Coordinates of C-alpha atoms in Angstrom, one line a residue:
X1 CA 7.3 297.4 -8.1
X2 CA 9.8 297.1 -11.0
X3 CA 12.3 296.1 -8.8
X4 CA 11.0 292.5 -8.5
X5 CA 10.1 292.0 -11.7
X6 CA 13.7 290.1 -12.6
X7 CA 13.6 287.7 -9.2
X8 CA 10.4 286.6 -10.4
X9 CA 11.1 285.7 -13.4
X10 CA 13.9 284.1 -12.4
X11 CA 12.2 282.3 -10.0
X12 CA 9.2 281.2 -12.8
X13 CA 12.0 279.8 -15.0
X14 CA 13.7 277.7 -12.5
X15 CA 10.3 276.5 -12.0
X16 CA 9.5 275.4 -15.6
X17 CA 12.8 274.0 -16.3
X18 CA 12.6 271.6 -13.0
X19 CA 9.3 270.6 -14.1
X20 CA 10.4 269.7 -17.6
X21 CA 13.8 267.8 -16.3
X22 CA 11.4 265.7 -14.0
X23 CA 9.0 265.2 -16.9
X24 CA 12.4 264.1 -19.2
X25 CA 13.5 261.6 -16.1
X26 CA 10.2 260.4 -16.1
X27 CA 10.2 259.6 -19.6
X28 CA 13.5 258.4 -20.1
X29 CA 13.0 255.6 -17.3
X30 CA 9.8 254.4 -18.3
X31 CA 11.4 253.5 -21.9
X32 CA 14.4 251.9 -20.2
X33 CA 12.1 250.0 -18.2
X34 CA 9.5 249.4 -20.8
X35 CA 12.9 248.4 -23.0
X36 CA 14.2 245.3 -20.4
X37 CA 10.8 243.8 -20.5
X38 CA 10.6 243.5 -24.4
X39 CA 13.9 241.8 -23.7
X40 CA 13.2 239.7 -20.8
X41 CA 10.1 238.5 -22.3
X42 CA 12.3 237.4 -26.1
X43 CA 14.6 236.1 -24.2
X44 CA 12.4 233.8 -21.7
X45 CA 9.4 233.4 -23.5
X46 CA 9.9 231.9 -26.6
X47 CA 7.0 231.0 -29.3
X48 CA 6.2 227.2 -28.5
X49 CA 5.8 224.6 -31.0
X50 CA 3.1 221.9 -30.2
X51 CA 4.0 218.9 -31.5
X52 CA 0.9 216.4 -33.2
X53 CA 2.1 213.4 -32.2
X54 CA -0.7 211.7 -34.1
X55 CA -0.3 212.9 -37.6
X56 CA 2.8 211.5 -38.9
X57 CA 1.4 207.9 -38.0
X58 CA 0.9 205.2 -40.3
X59 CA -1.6 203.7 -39.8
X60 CA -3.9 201.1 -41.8
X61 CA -7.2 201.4 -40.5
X62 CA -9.8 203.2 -42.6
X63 CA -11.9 204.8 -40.0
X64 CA -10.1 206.1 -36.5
X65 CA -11.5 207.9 -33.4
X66 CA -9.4 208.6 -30.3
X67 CA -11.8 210.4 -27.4
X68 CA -10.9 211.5 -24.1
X69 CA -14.1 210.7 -21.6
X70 CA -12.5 213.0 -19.0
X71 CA -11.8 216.1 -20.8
X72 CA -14.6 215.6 -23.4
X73 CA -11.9 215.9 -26.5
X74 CA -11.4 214.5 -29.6
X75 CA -7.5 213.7 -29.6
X76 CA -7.8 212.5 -33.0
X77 CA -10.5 211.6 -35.5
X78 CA -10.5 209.7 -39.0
X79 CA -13.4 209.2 -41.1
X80 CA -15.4 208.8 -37.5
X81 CA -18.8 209.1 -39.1
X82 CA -18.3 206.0 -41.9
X83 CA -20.5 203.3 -41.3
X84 CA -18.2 200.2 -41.7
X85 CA -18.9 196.2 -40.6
X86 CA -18.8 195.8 -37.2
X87 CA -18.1 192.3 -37.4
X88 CA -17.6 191.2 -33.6
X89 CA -17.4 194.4 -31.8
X90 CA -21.2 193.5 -32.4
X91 CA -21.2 191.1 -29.5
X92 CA -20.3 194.6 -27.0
X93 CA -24.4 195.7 -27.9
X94 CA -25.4 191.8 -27.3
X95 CA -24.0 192.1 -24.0
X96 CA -25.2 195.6 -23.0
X97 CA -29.0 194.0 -23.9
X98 CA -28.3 190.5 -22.0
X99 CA -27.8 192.3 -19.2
X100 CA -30.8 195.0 -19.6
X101 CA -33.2 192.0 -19.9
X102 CA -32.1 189.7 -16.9
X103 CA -30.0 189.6 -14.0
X104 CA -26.2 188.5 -14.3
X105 CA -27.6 185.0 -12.1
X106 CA -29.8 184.1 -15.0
X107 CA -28.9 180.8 -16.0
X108 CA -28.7 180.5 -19.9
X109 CA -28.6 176.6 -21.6
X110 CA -26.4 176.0 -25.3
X111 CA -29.0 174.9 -27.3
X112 CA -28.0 172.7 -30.6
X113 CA -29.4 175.8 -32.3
X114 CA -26.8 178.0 -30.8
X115 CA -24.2 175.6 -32.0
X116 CA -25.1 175.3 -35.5
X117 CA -23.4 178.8 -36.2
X118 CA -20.1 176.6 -36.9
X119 CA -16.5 177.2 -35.0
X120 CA -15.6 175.4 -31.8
X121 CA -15.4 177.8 -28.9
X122 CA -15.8 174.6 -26.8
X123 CA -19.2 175.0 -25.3
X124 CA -21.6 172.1 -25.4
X125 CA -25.2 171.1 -25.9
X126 CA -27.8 171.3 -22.7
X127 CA -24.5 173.1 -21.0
X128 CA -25.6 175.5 -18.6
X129 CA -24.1 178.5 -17.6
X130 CA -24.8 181.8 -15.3
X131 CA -25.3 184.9 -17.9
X132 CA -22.5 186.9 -16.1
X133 CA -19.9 184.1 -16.9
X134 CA -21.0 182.9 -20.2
X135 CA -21.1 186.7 -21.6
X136 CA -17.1 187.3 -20.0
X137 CA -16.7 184.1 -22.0
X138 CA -18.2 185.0 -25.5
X139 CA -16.8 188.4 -25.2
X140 CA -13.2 187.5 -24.5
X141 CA -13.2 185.0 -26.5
X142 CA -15.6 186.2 -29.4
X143 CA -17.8 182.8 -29.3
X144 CA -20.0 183.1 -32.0
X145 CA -22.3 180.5 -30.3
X146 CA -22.2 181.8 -27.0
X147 CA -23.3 184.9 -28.2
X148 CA -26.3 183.1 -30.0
X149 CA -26.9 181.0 -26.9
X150 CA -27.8 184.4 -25.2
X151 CA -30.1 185.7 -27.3
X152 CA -32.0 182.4 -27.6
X153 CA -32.8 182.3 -24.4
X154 CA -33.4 186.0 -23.4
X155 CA -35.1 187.6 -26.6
X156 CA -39.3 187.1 -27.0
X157 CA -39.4 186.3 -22.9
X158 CA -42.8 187.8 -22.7
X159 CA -44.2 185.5 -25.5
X160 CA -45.5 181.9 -24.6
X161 CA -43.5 178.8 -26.7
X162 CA -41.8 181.6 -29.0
X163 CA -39.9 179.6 -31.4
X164 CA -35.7 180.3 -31.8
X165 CA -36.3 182.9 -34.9
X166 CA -38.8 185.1 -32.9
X167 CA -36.6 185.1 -30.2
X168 CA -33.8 186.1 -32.3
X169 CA -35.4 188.4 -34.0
X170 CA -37.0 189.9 -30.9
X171 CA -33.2 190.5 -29.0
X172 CA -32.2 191.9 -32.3
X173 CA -35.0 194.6 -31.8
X174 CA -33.9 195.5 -29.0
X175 CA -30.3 196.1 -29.9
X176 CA -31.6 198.2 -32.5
X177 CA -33.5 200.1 -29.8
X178 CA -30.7 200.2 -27.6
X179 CA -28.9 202.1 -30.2
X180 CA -30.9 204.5 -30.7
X181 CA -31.4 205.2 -27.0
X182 CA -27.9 206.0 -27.2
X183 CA -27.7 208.3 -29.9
X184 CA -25.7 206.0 -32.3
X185 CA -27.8 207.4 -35.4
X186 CA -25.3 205.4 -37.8
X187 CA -25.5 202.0 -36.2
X188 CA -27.8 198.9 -37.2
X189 CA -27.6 195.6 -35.9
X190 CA -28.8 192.7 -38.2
X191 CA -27.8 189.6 -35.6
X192 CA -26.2 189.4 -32.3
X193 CA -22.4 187.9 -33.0
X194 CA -21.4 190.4 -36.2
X195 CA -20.5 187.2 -38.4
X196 CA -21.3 188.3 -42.4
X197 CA -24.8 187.3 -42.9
X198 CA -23.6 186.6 -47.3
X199 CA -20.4 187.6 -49.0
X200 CA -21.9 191.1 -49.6
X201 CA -23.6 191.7 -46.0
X202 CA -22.0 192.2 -42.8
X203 CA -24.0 191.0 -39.4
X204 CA -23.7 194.8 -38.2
X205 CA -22.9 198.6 -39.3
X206 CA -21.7 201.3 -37.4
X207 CA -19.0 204.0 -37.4
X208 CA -15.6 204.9 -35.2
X209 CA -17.7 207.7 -33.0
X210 CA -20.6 205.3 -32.4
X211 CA -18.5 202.4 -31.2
X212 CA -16.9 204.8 -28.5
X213 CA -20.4 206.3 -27.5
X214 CA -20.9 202.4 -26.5
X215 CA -17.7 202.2 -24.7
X216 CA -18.3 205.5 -23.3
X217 CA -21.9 204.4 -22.0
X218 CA -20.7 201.3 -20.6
X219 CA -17.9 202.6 -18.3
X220 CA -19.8 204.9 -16.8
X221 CA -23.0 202.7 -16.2
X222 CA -22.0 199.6 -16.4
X223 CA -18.2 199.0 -16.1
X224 CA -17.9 195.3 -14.5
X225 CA -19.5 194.4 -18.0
X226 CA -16.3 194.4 -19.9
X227 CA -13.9 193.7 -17.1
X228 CA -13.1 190.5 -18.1
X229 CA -11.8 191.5 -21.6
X230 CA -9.0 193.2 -19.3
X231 CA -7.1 189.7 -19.4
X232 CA -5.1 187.8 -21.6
X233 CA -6.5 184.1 -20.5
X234 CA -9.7 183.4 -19.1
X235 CA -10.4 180.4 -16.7
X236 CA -14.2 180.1 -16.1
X237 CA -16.6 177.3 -15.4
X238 CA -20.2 176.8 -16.4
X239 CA -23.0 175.7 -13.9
X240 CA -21.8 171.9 -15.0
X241 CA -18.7 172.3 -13.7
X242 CA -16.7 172.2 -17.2
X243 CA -13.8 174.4 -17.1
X244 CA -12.9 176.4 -19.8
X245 CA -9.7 178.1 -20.6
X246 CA -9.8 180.7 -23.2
X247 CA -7.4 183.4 -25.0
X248 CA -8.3 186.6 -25.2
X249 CA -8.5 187.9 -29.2
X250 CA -6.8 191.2 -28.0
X251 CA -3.0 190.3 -28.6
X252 CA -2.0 193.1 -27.0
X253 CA -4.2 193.7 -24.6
X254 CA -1.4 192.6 -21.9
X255 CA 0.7 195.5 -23.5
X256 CA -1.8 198.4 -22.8
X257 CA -1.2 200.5 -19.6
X258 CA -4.5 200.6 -17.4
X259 CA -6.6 198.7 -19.5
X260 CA -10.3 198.6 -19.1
X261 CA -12.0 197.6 -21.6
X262 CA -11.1 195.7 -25.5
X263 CA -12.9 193.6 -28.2
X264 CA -12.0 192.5 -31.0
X265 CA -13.6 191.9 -34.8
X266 CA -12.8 190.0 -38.1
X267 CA -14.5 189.2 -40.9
X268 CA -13.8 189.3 -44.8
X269 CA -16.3 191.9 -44.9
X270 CA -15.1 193.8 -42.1
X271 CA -11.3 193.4 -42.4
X272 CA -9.9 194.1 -38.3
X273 CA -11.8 196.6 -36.0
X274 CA -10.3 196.8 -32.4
X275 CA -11.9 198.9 -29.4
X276 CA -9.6 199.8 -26.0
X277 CA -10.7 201.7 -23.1
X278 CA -7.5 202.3 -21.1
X279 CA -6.7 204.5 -17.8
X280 CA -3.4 206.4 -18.3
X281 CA -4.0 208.4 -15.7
X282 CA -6.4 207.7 -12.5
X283 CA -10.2 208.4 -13.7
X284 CA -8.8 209.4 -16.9
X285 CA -10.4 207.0 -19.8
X286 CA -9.2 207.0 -22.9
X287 CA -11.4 204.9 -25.6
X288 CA -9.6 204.0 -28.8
X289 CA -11.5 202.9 -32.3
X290 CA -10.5 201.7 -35.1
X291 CA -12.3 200.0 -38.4
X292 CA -11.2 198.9 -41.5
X293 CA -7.9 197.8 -40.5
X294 CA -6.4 194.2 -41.1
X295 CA -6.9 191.6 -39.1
X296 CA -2.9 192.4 -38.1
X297 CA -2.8 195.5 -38.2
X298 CA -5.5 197.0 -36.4
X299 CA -2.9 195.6 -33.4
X300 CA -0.4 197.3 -34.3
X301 CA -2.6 200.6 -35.4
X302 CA -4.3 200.4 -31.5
X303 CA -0.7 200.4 -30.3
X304 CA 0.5 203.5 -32.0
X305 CA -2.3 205.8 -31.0
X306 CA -2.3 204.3 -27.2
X307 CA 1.7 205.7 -27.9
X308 CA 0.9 209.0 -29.5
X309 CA -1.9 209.6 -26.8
X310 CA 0.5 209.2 -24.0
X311 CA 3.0 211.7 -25.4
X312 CA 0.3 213.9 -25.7
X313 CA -0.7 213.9 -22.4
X314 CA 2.9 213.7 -20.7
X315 CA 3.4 216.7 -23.1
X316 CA 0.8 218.5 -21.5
X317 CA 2.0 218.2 -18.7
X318 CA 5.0 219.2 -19.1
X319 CA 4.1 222.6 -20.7
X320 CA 1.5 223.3 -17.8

């Protein structure tokens, strides 16, 4: 039996050694292995920077809110829950109601009363017009007296020989409820066309967020509503035949890629607001807001975040 003691042995610790040398291989590959991807990954992965292509602007406007309807994102926000003077971005709510109330073929008559309100749009007494074509007109235009005209004639409907201030009165109601039906807890409409109601007192207040829920609710229920706005000049006739030819207030409304949607305010109160819904990509709304600007500068303000918003999503894209 002691004879084969020593092969044994031997044999045991051939055994154990080859075990330990595979067990060293092992090892020694999986940290030259694990080593080349720490490399390859500094190497081809670098930390990214994301660039803000929104906060270096300057820009004039007291109260900003830039919302992507699609995606359901803020892309950038500025004192969005201020209530500020509408002034005309007013007429938007005016229209929404209008078209509530009656159908687009109602036919709507300028009263003298309508035309008190001052300015010179161009409409005229007894003229008579279709609802659809005198709001495109009031809204691309901002007429103060077509946007009166309207609410004359559609607010107290269910009340017999209503005179003109229960009328008013009555449509205003019904903004105010429309507003609320929407959520906008920080607008209130005090008449239908935003002028200042006294040197203190603007005809409406509401805030950056609340003006894009409006925006927001008309493209996606009523989107023909605002379609108009989309042009720089407007040709339209009125049931009486008489053409008119008007200029849009958005100066740059011609400038803005897949516009769908602007309107414009000014009033001493107010200072500038401007409102764009545009389509940079297909089905991909975009609604700028902004309040408080100047009556200049909210153009130019509009124009940098329509810029800054388009680098941002040709960035994203890019990095995807």
């Amino acid at each position: 039996m002691s004879i084969h003691k020593p092969i044994l042995t031997n044999r045991f610790e051939l055994r154990l050694f080859g075990t330990l040398g595979i067990i060293l291989i092992v090892l020694i590959a999986f940290s030259f292995i694990a080593g080349n991807m720490v490399k390859r990954e500094d190497e081809s992965v670098p930390s990214m920077v994301v660039t803000n292509y929104f906060e270096n602007l300057d820009l004039k406007a007291r109260a900003i809110y830039v919302y992507d309807v699609r995606t359901n994102k803020v892309l950038f926000s500025r004192n969005a829950d201020t209530r500020m003077a509408l002034a005309s971005l007013t007429k938007v709510m005016t229209a929404v109601v209008a078209i509530d109330i009656a159908p687009e073929y109602s036919t709507v008559t300028v009263t003298q009363n309508a035309l008190n309100l001052g300015g010179n749009s161009g409409l005229r007494v007894n003229e008579k017009w279709t609802l659809k074509n005198l709001l495109d007109f009031s809204l691309t235009s901002s007429s103060n007296d077509g946007a009166k005209a309207v609410a004359l004639a559609l607010g107290a409907l269910n009340q017999t020989n209503a005179t003109d201030t229960q009328a008013e009165n009555d449509f205003i109601n019904m903004m105010n409820t429309k507003a609320d039906e929407l959520n906008m807890k920080n607008t209130y409409y005090v008449n239908e066309t935003g002028l200042d109601e006294s040197t203190t007192k603007n005809g409406a207040y509401g805030t950056a967020k609340d003006m894009t829920t409006l925006f927001k609710y008309i493209i996606e229920n009523k989107p023909q509503l605002l379609e108009a706005t989309q042009q720089s000049t407007l040709t339209i006739s009125s049931l009486d035949n008489i053409v008119h030819k008007v200029k849009n207030t958005d100066a740059i409304v011609a400038d803005i890629p897949g516009i769908k949607a602007s309107k414009t305010g000014f009033t001493d109160i107010a200072g500038g607001n401007l409102v764009v819904a545009f389509d940079p990509e297909l089905g991909r709304p975009i609604i700028i807001t902004v309040l408080g600007s100047t009556q200049t500068d909210r153009f130019t303000d509009v124009q940098k975040l329509v810029n800054a918003t388009l680098q941002t999503i040709d960035s994203a894209i890019i990095t995807k």
